[in-house]
Amino acid sequence: MFWRKVAAPVKTGATPGQMQKSSVTSVHSAPMGRSDHALVNTRRNQLLRDYELNTKAGFDDLEGILKRVASWQNEEDFVVKAQALVQSEFGWQWPESLLTDAWKTGLNVKALYAYGIFKQFERLSQDFYQLNPLQDEQEAVAKQAFMAAGFHAVGVAPCADGRLAHTVSYVLRLPHNMVRRKAHAGVMFDVSESVRHWVFVEHDRFREGIPNPATESTRYLKIAVYHYSDKDPNHQGCAAHGSDEKKAAAAALQRLEDFQQAIENRFGCGSRVEPMLLGLNTDNDSLKVHLPNQEGQLCLARYIKTETLFDQTAGWPADQARAYLKEAMQQLAEQAGSSAPNDSMQDLLAWLIEQNFSQIAYVRQYEKGLYADIGHAERFIGLGNGFEEVQLRNLSYYGFLDTLEEGAPDVDVGIKIFKGLNVHRGLPAPVIIRCDYDGRVPGSRTRALEKARRIEQALHQRYSELSEKGELTSLCTLRDHQRAVPCEMVSMRLSPTWAEQYEV
C-alpha cells in the first residue's frame, strides 16, 4: 500500500477538509488510504469488529443450515437430525409442527427461515442487555464533551436505511444509552413527536435536575444524518429522495429548522434547540460535517469532509492533529465568507470528527476502504420504537412509528427493499414489531401489547398479497425501557396458517 503525507492546506492553498477538483474524478481508482492514525482507537475497533462478525454470522449462517436440513426432509429421522443441527449451531429448536409434515407437504422453508431470524434477534437482544458487548469506557468522556459544549441532551435522527443503523455506536462512536435515536425514511422525522420528547427532557430538568438543573443555560442538540454514495450516487443514495444527495440534505435541514422553529414558537426564544447536520457516505462511513456559523446557522454548501481531514493529518502527533481540526474549520469558514462556529461548537465538532476517524480506519482496515455491500443487505425490518440493541450496519431497516398509517411511507420503502433482498429468492420479509413501555406506569405494558398487535394486524392487511403467500412474516415484541432488560417475544406469525402466542 502506498501513501504520502498530505501537507496542511494552510501551506498549499487547498481547501481544508475538501478534495481539490482535479482529484474528484480519480477518487475511486486511487489507492486506499492508510488506516493508522494517532487519533484512532485501535483496541475499540477490534472489539467492534468481533461483535459485528459474530452477530451477523448468527443471521447469515441460517440459510446454509436450511439448505442442509432441506436435503434431509425425506429421511426417517429427519426431525431429530434437523433439531439436533439447529440446536448445536444456534442453541434453539424449530417448532415441531413445522417439521413433522415436511414429507407430505414439503418443507416450509419460508416459515423456518423467519422463525430462525426471530430467534436470532431474541438472542441478540438478550446478549446486548445481559452481556453489554458494546460497553464504552469513554462514556464519561462523551458526556463531558457534550456538556462542555452546552448540551444537556442529544437526539439523533438518521435515515431508516439499514446502512445507517450503526450511526451512533460505530460512525460517531457514542455510547448508545446517552443519545435518543429515532430513524425515519429520508430523515423526515416527526416534528411534533420531537417536540413532545423535548418537553419530557425539560420537565426532568425542572423537577429532578436530570441530567442538569434547568437553571443552567444548556441546550438540546438535534443531529440529523442524511446519506449518499460516492461510488454509485445515482442508485445507492437515499431511496426516499430518489438518490439525490442535494434533496436528501435539504430535506434534513428543513426538518431541523422546523423543529427549531416549533420550539421557539411554543416556548419562547429562550428555549432554543441547536441543530447539527451530518452527511454519511455509506460507501466508507466518512462524514460531511456541515459547519454552523457563529450564530448556529447551517449551510448546505459549507461542510468539511472527515475522510480528507483524516488523510491530511495521518502521521501527525495527536495534539497537532487535534489542533488542525479546529484550524481547518476556521479556514473553511473564512474561505466561504462566513463566521466560524463558536468556540464550544468547534470543540464538539472536532471531537466528533476525531470519533469518526476511528470508523474511517475501521472500514479501511477490515473492508479495504469500501464496503462490499454498498447497497442494501438488511436481515429484517424493525417497526415501532426502541431497538436500541440494533447497532450494526445493514442488520435492520428500521422505521419509528406509533401507527402503521402514520409510518406507511417508511414501511413501504422497507417492504420494497425486502422484495428485492428476500422475496425474489423465495424467502419472506421478516418484520419485528417493538413497542416499549414504562414499567413504572400502571397499564403501560397492556397498552403496548395492544399497540403491537394493532400494528401487526395493519401490516398484514396493507400487504395482504405478500402475507397470504407466506412472504410477509412478523414477530411482536415488548420491552420495559426503564430497565436494562431484553425484549420479550409476544406473538409470531410465520404463515397464513401458522401463528403462535406466547405467555403474556
JSON list of C-alpha atoms in Angstrom, two decimals, residues 50-124:
[
{"chain": "A", "resi": 50, "resn": "ASP", "atom": "CA", "xyz": [-15.57, -9.01, 16.68]},
{"chain": "A", "resi": 51, "resn": "TYR", "atom": "CA", "xyz": [-19.07, -8.02, 17.73]},
{"chain": "A", "resi": 52, "resn": "GLU", "atom": "CA", "xyz": [-20.15, -7.27, 14.16]},
{"chain": "A", "resi": 53, "resn": "LEU", "atom": "CA", "xyz": [-18.83, -10.52, 12.71]},
{"chain": "A", "resi": 54, "resn": "ASN", "atom": "CA", "xyz": [-20.20, -12.74, 15.47]},
{"chain": "A", "resi": 55, "resn": "THR", "atom": "CA", "xyz": [-23.63, -11.13, 15.47]},
{"chain": "A", "resi": 56, "resn": "LYS", "atom": "CA", "xyz": [-24.17, -11.07, 11.72]},
{"chain": "A", "resi": 57, "resn": "ALA", "atom": "CA", "xyz": [-22.95, -14.65, 11.38]},
{"chain": "A", "resi": 58, "resn": "GLY", "atom": "CA", "xyz": [-25.86, -15.76, 13.55]},
{"chain": "A", "resi": 59, "resn": "PHE", "atom": "CA", "xyz": [-28.26, -14.41, 10.92]},
{"chain": "A", "resi": 60, "resn": "ASP", "atom": "CA", "xyz": [-26.30, -15.21, 7.77]},
{"chain": "A", "resi": 61, "resn": "ASP", "atom": "CA", "xyz": [-25.47, -18.82, 8.65]},
{"chain": "A", "resi": 62, "resn": "LEU", "atom": "CA", "xyz": [-29.18, -19.62, 8.79]},
{"chain": "A", "resi": 63, "resn": "GLU", "atom": "CA", "xyz": [-29.50, -20.10, 5.03]},
{"chain": "A", "resi": 64, "resn": "GLY", "atom": "CA", "xyz": [-26.71, -22.67, 4.95]},
{"chain": "A", "resi": 65, "resn": "ILE", "atom": "CA", "xyz": [-28.32, -24.62, 7.79]},
{"chain": "A", "resi": 66, "resn": "LEU", "atom": "CA", "xyz": [-31.67, -24.59, 6.00]},
{"chain": "A", "resi": 67, "resn": "LYS", "atom": "CA", "xyz": [-30.11, -25.97, 2.82]},
{"chain": "A", "resi": 68, "resn": "ARG", "atom": "CA", "xyz": [-28.69, -28.90, 4.77]},
{"chain": "A", "resi": 69, "resn": "VAL", "atom": "CA", "xyz": [-32.00, -29.51, 6.52]},
{"chain": "A", "resi": 70, "resn": "ALA", "atom": "CA", "xyz": [-33.92, -29.39, 3.23]},
{"chain": "A", "resi": 71, "resn": "SER", "atom": "CA", "xyz": [-31.76, -32.21, 1.85]},
{"chain": "A", "resi": 72, "resn": "TRP", "atom": "CA", "xyz": [-32.85, -34.47, 4.72]},
{"chain": "A", "resi": 73, "resn": "GLN", "atom": "CA", "xyz": [-36.61, -33.96, 4.59]},
{"chain": "A", "resi": 74, "resn": "ASN", "atom": "CA", "xyz": [-37.42, -37.40, 3.16]},
{"chain": "A", "resi": 75, "resn": "GLU", "atom": "CA", "xyz": [-35.30, -39.30, 5.67]},
{"chain": "A", "resi": 76, "resn": "GLU", "atom": "CA", "xyz": [-36.96, -41.19, 8.52]},
{"chain": "A", "resi": 77, "resn": "ASP", "atom": "CA", "xyz": [-35.02, -39.43, 11.26]},
{"chain": "A", "resi": 78, "resn": "PHE", "atom": "CA", "xyz": [-35.43, -36.02, 9.61]},
{"chain": "A", "resi": 79, "resn": "VAL", "atom": "CA", "xyz": [-36.98, -34.22, 12.58]},
{"chain": "A", "resi": 80, "resn": "VAL", "atom": "CA", "xyz": [-34.37, -35.49, 15.03]},
{"chain": "A", "resi": 81, "resn": "LYS", "atom": "CA", "xyz": [-31.47, -34.58, 12.73]},
{"chain": "A", "resi": 82, "resn": "ALA", "atom": "CA", "xyz": [-32.87, -31.13, 11.92]},
{"chain": "A", "resi": 83, "resn": "GLN", "atom": "CA", "xyz": [-33.44, -30.25, 15.56]},
{"chain": "A", "resi": 84, "resn": "ALA", "atom": "CA", "xyz": [-30.04, -31.55, 16.61]},
{"chain": "A", "resi": 85, "resn": "LEU", "atom": "CA", "xyz": [-28.32, -29.46, 13.94]},
{"chain": "A", "resi": 86, "resn": "VAL", "atom": "CA", "xyz": [-30.03, -26.18, 14.74]},
{"chain": "A", "resi": 87, "resn": "GLN", "atom": "CA", "xyz": [-29.60, -26.78, 18.47]},
{"chain": "A", "resi": 88, "resn": "SER", "atom": "CA", "xyz": [-25.87, -27.32, 18.07]},
{"chain": "A", "resi": 89, "resn": "GLU", "atom": "CA", "xyz": [-25.44, -24.30, 15.78]},
{"chain": "A", "resi": 90, "resn": "PHE", "atom": "CA", "xyz": [-27.74, -21.73, 17.39]},
{"chain": "A", "resi": 91, "resn": "GLY", "atom": "CA", "xyz": [-28.94, -23.07, 20.73]},
{"chain": "A", "resi": 92, "resn": "TRP", "atom": "CA", "xyz": [-32.66, -23.22, 19.91]},
{"chain": "A", "resi": 93, "resn": "GLN", "atom": "CA", "xyz": [-35.04, -25.56, 18.09]},
{"chain": "A", "resi": 94, "resn": "TRP", "atom": "CA", "xyz": [-37.75, -25.07, 15.49]},
{"chain": "A", "resi": 95, "resn": "PRO", "atom": "CA", "xyz": [-41.40, -25.69, 16.40]},
{"chain": "A", "resi": 96, "resn": "GLU", "atom": "CA", "xyz": [-42.04, -29.41, 15.90]},
{"chain": "A", "resi": 97, "resn": "SER", "atom": "CA", "xyz": [-45.15, -28.73, 13.81]},
{"chain": "A", "resi": 98, "resn": "LEU", "atom": "CA", "xyz": [-43.06, -27.03, 11.10]},
{"chain": "A", "resi": 99, "resn": "LEU", "atom": "CA", "xyz": [-41.04, -30.21, 10.59]},
{"chain": "A", "resi": 100, "resn": "THR", "atom": "CA", "xyz": [-43.29, -33.22, 11.15]},
{"chain": "A", "resi": 101, "resn": "ASP", "atom": "CA", "xyz": [-45.36, -32.88, 7.95]},
{"chain": "A", "resi": 102, "resn": "ALA", "atom": "CA", "xyz": [-42.47, -31.99, 5.64]},
{"chain": "A", "resi": 103, "resn": "TRP", "atom": "CA", "xyz": [-42.50, -35.42, 3.98]},
{"chain": "A", "resi": 104, "resn": "LYS", "atom": "CA", "xyz": [-46.15, -34.88, 2.93]},
{"chain": "A", "resi": 105, "resn": "THR", "atom": "CA", "xyz": [-46.45, -31.16, 2.17]},
{"chain": "A", "resi": 106, "resn": "GLY", "atom": "CA", "xyz": [-42.84, -30.20, 1.61]},
{"chain": "A", "resi": 107, "resn": "LEU", "atom": "CA", "xyz": [-40.61, -28.22, 3.89]},
{"chain": "A", "resi": 108, "resn": "ASN", "atom": "CA", "xyz": [-41.96, -24.75, 4.72]},
{"chain": "A", "resi": 109, "resn": "VAL", "atom": "CA", "xyz": [-38.64, -23.01, 4.21]},
{"chain": "A", "resi": 110, "resn": "LYS", "atom": "CA", "xyz": [-40.16, -19.54, 4.48]},
{"chain": "A", "resi": 111, "resn": "ALA", "atom": "CA", "xyz": [-41.58, -20.22, 7.92]},
{"chain": "A", "resi": 112, "resn": "LEU", "atom": "CA", "xyz": [-38.42, -21.93, 9.15]},
{"chain": "A", "resi": 113, "resn": "TYR", "atom": "CA", "xyz": [-36.28, -19.06, 7.90]},
{"chain": "A", "resi": 114, "resn": "ALA", "atom": "CA", "xyz": [-38.46, -16.41, 9.55]},
{"chain": "A", "resi": 115, "resn": "TYR", "atom": "CA", "xyz": [-38.52, -18.34, 12.82]},
{"chain": "A", "resi": 116, "resn": "GLY", "atom": "CA", "xyz": [-34.74, -18.52, 12.75]},
{"chain": "A", "resi": 117, "resn": "ILE", "atom": "CA", "xyz": [-34.38, -14.78, 12.13]},
{"chain": "A", "resi": 118, "resn": "PHE", "atom": "CA", "xyz": [-36.72, -14.04, 15.01]},
{"chain": "A", "resi": 119, "resn": "LYS", "atom": "CA", "xyz": [-34.91, -16.37, 17.40]},
{"chain": "A", "resi": 120, "resn": "GLN", "atom": "CA", "xyz": [-31.57, -14.86, 16.43]},
{"chain": "A", "resi": 121, "resn": "PHE", "atom": "CA", "xyz": [-32.96, -11.41, 17.18]},
{"chain": "A", "resi": 122, "resn": "GLU", "atom": "CA", "xyz": [-34.10, -12.67, 20.57]},
{"chain": "A", "resi": 123, "resn": "ARG", "atom": "CA", "xyz": [-30.55, -13.90, 21.22]},
{"chain": "A", "resi": 124, "resn": "LEU", "atom": "CA", "xyz": [-29.16, -10.55, 20.04]}
]
